[in-house]
Tab-separated table of C-alpha atoms and ligand atoms in Angstrom:
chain	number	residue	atom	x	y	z
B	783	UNK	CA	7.112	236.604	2.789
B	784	UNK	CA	8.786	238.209	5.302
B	785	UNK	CA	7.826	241.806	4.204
B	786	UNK	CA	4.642	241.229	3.750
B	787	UNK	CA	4.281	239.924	7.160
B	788	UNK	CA	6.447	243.071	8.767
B	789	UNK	CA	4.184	244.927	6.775
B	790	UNK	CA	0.463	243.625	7.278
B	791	UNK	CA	1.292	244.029	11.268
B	792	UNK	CA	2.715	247.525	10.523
B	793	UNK	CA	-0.880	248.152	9.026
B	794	UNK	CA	-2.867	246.074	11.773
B	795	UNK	CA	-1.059	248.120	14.331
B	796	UNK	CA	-1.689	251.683	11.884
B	797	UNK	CA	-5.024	250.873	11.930
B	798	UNK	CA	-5.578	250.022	16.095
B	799	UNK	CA	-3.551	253.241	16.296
B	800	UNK	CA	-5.928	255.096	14.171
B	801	UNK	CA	-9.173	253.994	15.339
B	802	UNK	CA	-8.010	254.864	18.788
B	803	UNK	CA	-7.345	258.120	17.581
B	804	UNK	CA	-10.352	258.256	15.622
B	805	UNK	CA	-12.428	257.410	18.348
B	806	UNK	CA	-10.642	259.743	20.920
B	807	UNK	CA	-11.512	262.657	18.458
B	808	UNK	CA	-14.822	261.430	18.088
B	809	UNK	CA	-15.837	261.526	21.618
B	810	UNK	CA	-14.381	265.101	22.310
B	811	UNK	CA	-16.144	266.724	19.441
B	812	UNK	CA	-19.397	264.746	20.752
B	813	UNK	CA	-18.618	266.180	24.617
B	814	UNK	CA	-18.482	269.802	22.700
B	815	UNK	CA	-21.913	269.052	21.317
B	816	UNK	CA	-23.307	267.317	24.082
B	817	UNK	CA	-22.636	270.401	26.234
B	818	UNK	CA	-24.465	272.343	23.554
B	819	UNK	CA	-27.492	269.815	23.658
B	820	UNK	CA	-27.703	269.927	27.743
B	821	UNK	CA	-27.140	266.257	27.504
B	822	UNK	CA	-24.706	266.361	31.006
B	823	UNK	CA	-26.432	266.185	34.009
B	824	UNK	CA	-25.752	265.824	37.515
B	825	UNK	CA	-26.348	263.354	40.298
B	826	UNK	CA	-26.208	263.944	43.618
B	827	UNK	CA	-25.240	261.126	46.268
B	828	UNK	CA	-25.950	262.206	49.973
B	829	UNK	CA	-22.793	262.131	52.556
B	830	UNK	CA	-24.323	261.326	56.361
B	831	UNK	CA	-22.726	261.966	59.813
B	832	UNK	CA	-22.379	258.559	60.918
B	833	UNK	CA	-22.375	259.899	64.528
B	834	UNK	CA	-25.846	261.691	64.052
B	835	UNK	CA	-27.309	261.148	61.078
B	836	UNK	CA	-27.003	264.524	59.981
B	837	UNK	CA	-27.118	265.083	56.194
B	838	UNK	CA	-23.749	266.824	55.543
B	839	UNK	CA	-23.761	267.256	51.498
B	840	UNK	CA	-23.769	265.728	48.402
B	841	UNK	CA	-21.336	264.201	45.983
B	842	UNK	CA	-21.549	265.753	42.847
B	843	UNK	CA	-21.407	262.776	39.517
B	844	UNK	CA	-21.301	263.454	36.071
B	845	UNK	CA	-24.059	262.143	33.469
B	846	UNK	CA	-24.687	261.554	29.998
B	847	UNK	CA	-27.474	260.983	28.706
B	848	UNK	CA	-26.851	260.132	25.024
B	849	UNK	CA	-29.400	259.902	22.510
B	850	UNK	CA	-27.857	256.539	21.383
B	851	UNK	CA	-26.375	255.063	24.376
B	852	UNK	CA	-28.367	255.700	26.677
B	853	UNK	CA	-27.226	256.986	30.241
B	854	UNK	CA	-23.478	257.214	29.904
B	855	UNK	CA	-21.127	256.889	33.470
B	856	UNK	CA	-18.100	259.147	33.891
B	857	UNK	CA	-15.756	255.446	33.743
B	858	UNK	CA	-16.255	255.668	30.146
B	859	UNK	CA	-15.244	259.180	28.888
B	860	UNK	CA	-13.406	260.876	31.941
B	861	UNK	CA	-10.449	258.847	31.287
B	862	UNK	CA	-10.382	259.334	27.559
B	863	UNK	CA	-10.930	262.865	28.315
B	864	UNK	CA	-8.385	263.758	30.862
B	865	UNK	CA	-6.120	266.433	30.038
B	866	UNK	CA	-8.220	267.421	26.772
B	867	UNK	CA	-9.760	271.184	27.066
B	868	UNK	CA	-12.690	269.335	26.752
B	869	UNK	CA	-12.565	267.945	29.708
B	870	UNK	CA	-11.653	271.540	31.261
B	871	UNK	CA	-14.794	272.694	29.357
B	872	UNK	CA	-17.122	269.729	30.787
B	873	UNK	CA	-15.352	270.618	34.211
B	874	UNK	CA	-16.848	274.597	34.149
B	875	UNK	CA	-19.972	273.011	33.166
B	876	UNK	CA	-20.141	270.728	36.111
B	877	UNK	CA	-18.890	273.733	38.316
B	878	UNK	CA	-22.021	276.481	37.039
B	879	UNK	CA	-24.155	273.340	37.691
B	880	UNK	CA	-23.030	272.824	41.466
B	881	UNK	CA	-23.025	276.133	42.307
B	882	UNK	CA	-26.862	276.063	40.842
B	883	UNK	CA	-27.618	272.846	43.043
B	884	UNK	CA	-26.151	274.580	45.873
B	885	UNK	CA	-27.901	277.264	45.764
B	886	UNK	CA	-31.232	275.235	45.035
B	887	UNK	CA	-30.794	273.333	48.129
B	888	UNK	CA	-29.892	276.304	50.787
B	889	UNK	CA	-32.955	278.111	49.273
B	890	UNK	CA	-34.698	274.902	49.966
B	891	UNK	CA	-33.585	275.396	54.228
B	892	UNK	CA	-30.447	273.231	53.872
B	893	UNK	CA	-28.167	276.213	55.092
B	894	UNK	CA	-24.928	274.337	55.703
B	895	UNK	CA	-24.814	271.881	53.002
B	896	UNK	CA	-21.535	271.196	50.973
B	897	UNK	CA	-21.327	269.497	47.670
B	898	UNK	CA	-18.510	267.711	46.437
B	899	UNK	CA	-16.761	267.897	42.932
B	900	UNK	CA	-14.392	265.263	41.384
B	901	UNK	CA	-11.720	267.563	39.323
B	902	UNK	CA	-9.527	265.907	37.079
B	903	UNK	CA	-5.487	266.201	36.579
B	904	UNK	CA	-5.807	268.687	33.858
B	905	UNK	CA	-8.461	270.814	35.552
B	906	UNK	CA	-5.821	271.530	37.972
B	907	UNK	CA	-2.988	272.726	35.277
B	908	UNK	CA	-5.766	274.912	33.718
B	909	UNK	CA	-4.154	278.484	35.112
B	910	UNK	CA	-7.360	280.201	34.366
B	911	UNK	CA	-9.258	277.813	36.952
B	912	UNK	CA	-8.836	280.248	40.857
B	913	UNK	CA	-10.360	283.353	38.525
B	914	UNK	CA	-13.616	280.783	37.100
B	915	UNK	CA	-14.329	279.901	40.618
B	916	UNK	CA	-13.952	283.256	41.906
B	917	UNK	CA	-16.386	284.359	38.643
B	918	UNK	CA	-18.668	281.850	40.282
B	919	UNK	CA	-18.623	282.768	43.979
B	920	UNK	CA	-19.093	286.749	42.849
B	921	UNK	CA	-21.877	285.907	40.472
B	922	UNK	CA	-23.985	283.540	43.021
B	923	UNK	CA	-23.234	285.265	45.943
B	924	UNK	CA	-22.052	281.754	47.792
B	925	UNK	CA	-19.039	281.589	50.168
B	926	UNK	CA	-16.159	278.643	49.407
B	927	UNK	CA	-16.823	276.960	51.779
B	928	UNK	CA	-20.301	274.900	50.497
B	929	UNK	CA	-17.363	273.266	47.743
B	930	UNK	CA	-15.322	270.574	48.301
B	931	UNK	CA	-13.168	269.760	45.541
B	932	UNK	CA	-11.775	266.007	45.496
B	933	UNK	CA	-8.606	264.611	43.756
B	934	UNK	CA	-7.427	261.017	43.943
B	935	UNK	CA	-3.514	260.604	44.592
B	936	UNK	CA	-3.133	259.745	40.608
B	937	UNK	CA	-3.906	263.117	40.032
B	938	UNK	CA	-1.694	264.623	42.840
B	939	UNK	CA	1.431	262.495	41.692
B	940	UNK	CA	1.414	263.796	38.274
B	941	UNK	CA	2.424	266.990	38.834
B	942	UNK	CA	2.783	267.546	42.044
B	943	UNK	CA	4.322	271.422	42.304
B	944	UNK	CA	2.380	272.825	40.150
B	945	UNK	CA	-1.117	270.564	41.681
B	946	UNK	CA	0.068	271.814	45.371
B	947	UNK	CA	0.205	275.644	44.275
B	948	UNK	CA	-2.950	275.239	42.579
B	949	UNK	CA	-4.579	273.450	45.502
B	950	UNK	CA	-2.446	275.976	48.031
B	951	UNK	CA	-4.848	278.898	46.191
B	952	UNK	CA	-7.710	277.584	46.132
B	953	UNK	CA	-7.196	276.775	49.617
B	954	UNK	CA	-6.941	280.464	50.183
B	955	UNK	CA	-10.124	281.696	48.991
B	956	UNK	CA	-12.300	278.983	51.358
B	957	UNK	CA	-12.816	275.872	49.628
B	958	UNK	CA	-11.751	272.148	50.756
B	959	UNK	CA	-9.964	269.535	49.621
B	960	UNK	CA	-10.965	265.878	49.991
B	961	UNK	CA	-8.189	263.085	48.364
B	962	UNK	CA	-10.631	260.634	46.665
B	963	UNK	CA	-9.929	256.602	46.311
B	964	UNK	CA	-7.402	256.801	49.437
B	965	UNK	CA	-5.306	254.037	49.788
B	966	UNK	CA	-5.613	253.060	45.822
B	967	UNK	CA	-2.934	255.289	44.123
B	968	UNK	CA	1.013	255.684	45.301
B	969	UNK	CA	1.226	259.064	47.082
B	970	UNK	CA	3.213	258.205	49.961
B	971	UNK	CA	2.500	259.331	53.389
B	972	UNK	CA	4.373	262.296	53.117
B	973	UNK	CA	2.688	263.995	50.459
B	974	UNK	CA	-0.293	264.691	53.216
B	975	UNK	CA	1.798	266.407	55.467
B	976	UNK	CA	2.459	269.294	52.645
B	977	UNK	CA	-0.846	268.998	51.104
B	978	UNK	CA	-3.888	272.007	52.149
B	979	UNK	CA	-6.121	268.561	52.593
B	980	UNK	CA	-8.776	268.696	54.836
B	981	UNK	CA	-10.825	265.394	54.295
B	982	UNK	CA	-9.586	261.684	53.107
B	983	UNK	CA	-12.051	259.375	51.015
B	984	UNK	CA	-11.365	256.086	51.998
B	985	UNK	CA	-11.817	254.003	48.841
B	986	UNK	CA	-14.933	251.668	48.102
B	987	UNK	CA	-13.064	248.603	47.122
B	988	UNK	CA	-11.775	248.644	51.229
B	989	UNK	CA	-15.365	249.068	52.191
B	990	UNK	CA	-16.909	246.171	50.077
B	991	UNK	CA	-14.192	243.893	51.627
B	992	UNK	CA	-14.142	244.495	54.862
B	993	UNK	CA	-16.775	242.375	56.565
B	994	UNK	CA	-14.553	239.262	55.267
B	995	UNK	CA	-11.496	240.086	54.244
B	996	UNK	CA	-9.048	241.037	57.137
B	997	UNK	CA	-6.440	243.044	55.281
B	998	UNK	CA	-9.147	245.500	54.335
B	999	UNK	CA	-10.615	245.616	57.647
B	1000	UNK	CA	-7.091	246.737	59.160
B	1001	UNK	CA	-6.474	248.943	56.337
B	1002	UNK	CA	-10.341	250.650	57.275
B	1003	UNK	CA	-9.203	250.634	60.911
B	1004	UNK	CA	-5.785	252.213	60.535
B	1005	UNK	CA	-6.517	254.284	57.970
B	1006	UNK	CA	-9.664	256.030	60.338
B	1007	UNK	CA	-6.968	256.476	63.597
B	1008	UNK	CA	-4.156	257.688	61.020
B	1009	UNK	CA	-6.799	260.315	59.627
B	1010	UNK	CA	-8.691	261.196	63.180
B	1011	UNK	CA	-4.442	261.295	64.524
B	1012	UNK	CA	-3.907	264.231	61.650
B	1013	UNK	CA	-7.152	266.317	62.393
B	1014	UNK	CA	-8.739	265.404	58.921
B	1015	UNK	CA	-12.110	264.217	58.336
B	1016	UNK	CA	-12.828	260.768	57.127
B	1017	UNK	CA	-15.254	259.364	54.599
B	1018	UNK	CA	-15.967	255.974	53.729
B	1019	UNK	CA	-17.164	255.569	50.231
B	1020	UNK	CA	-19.363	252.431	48.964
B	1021	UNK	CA	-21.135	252.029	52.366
B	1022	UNK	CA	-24.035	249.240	50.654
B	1023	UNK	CA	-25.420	247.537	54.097
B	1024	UNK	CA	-25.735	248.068	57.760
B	1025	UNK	CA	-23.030	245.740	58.879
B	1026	UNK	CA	-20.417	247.816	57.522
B	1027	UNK	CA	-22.100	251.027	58.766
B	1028	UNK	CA	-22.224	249.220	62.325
B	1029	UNK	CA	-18.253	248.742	62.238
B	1030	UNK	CA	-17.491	252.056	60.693
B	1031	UNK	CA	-19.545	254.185	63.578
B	1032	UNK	CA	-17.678	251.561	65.889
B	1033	UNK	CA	-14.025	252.892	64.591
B	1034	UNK	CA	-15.246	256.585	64.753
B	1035	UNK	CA	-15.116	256.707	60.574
B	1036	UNK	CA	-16.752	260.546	60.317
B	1037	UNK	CA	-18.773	260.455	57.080
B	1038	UNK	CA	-20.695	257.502	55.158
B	1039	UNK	CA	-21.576	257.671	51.454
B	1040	UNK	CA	-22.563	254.905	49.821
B	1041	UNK	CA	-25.896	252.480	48.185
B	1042	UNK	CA	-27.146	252.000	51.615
B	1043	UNK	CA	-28.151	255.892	52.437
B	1044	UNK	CA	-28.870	256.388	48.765
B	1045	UNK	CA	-27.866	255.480	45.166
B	1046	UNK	CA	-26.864	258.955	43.169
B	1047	UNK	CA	-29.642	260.982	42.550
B	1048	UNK	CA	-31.438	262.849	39.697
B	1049	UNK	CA	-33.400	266.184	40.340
B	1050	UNK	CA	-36.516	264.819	40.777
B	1051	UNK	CA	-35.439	261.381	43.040
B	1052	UNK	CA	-33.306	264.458	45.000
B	1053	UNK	CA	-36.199	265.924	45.912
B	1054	UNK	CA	-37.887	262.549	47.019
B	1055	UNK	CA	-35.158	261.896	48.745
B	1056	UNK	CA	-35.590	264.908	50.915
B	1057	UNK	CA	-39.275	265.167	51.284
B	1058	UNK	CA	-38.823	261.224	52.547
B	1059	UNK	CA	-35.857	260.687	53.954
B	1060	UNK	CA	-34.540	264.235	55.491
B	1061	UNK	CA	-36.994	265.969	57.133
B	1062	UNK	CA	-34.955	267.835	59.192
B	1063	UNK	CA	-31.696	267.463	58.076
B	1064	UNK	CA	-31.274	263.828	59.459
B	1065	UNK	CA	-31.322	261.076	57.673
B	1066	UNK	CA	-34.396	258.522	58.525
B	1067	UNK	CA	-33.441	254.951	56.832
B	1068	UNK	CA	-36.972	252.821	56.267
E	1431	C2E	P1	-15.617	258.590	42.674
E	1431	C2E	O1	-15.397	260.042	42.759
E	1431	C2E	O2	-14.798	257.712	43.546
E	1431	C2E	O3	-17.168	258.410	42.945
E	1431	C2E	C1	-17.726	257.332	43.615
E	1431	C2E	C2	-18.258	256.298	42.656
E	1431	C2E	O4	-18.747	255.193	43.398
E	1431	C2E	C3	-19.458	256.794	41.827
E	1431	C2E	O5	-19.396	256.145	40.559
E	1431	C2E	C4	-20.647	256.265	42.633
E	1431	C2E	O6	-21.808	256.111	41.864
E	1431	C2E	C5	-20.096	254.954	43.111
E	1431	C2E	N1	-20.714	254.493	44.364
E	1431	C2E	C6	-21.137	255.235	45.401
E	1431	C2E	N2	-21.616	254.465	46.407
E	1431	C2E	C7	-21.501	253.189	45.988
E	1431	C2E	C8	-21.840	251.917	46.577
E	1431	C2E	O7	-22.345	251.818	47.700
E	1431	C2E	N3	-21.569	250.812	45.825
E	1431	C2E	C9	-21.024	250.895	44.578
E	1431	C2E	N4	-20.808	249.759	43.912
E	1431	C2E	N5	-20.680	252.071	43.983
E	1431	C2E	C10	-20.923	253.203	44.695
E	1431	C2E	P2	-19.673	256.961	39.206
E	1431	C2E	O8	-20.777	257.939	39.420
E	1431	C2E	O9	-19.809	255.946	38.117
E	1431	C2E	O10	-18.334	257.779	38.982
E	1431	C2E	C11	-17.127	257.125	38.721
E	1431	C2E	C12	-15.961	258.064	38.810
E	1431	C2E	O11	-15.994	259.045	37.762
E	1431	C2E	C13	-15.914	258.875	40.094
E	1431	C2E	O12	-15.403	258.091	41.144
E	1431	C2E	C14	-15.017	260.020	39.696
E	1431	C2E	O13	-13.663	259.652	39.782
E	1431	C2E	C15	-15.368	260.212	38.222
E	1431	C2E	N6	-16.280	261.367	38.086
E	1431	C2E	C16	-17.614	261.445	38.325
E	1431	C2E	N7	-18.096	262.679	38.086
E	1431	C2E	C17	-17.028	263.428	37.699
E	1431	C2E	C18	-16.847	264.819	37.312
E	1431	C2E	O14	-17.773	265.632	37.322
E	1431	C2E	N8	-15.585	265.202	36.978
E	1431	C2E	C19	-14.520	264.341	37.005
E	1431	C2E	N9	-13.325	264.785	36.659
E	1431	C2E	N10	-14.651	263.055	37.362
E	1431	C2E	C20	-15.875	262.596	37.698
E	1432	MG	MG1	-15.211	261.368	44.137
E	1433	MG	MG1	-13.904	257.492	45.167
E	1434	MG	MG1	-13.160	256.515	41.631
């Protein structure tokens, strides 16, 4: 009958409700003990001067390797994990690790070089986050200015006063502020005009189409003169072949990242990767 009905899709929805829950809680007390196990690790994906060649930094990207899934991407917990102190906690984590990498790599003769770190919306309401970074500068002895810290315009949009004074401090003590996935979220125009932003990531998905689809390519185009017009710097993300390199150093884009300068590397293919590819500090491409 009718109640039963009401009632068995009461239950059926209960029950999606609770394993989502269940599954939610799950993964954050596995994050806690992964970050107990050292199971996190970063990769490191090279930025390049498309002008010179010049190795400029590093994007920082979050790993997991779990003992039953195997190598776990950021797509599948960051999400669940946003605004959870979890994610705060994984987010000091990946900041002592930088900072380690960082130093690593200017000991290594790589003076100038900047890595990049992907914060998430609840990193930035986290009040205790200016006096962890400061913690971090005192106790490695590194200026600001080696960080870049990336947000998308999701992030921005969600709580935008209290995001801007966050970003306005941070600002203030040296480090830099890339907006990640440009052109993707729903910031308006505006919003960069008040914002302490110094670099814009144009998105991948832009990138990948823009050898055949013509929307894309004006969106690459304007986007590059809109950003160059401002006094920004501009990256293109998801650079995979040399065709799109060609038409980005054509349109003056500033920075490539992407599969065709290198995938995201481990420690060990890191060091490859400079031994091989940077032997000065510019990028040779076999
Ligand atoms: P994102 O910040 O936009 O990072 C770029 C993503 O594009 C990375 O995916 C990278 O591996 C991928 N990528 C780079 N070049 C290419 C290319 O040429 N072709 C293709 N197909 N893909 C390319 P990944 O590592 O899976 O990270 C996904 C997202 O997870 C990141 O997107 C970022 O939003 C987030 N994320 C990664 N690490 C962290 C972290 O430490 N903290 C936070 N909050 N988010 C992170
Ligand atoms: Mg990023
Ligand atoms: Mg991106
Ligand atoms: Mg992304």
């Amino acid at each position: 009958n009718a109640k039963e009905q009401g009632g068995a899709a009461f239950t059926g929805y209960d029950q999606q409700m609770y394993q989502r829950l269940s599954s939610r809680i799950q993964l954050e007390s596995d994050i806690k003990e992964a970050i107990r196990l050292q199971q996190f690790y970063l990769v490191l994906q090279p930025q390049v001067e498309l002008s010179t060649g010049r190795l400029v930094g590093f994007e920082a990207l979050l790993r997991w390797l779990h003992p039953q899934r195997g190598i776990v991407t950021p797509d599948e917990f960051i999400g669940v994990l946003e605004n959870s102190p979890q994610m705060v906690e994984l987010g000091y984590w990946v900041f002592r690790r930088s900072f380690e990498l960082v130093l690593q790599l200017i000991n290594q003769g790589y003076r100038h070089i900047r890595i990049s770190i992907n914060l998430s919306a609840g990193q930035f309401l986290d009040p205790l986050l200016p006096q962890v970074l400061q913690g971090l500068l005192d106790e490695f002895g590194l200026p600001a200015n080696h960080f870049e810290l990336e947000l998308t315009e999701r992030t921005l949009v969600k709580n935008i006063d209290t995001t801007l004074q966050m970003m306005r401090q941070l600002k203030g003590m040296g480090f830099c502020f890339a907006i990640d996935d440009f052109g993707t979220g729903y910031s308006s125009l505006s919003y960069l005009k008040q914002m302490p932003v110094d670099i814009i990531k144009i998105d991948k998905s832009f990138v990948f189409g823009m050898l055949e689809n013509d929307a894309d390519y004006q969106i690459i185009v304007s986007t590059i003169a809109m950003v160059q017009k401002l006094e920004l710097t501009v990256v293109a993300e998801g650079v995979e072949n040399r065709a799109q390199l060609q038409l980005l150093k054509k349109h003056k884009c500033d920075i490539g990242q992407g599969y065709y300068f290198a995938r995201p590397l481990n420690d060990e293919q890191l060091q490859q990767f400079l031994t091989e590819h940077v032997p000065d500090g510019f990028l040779r491409l076999t």
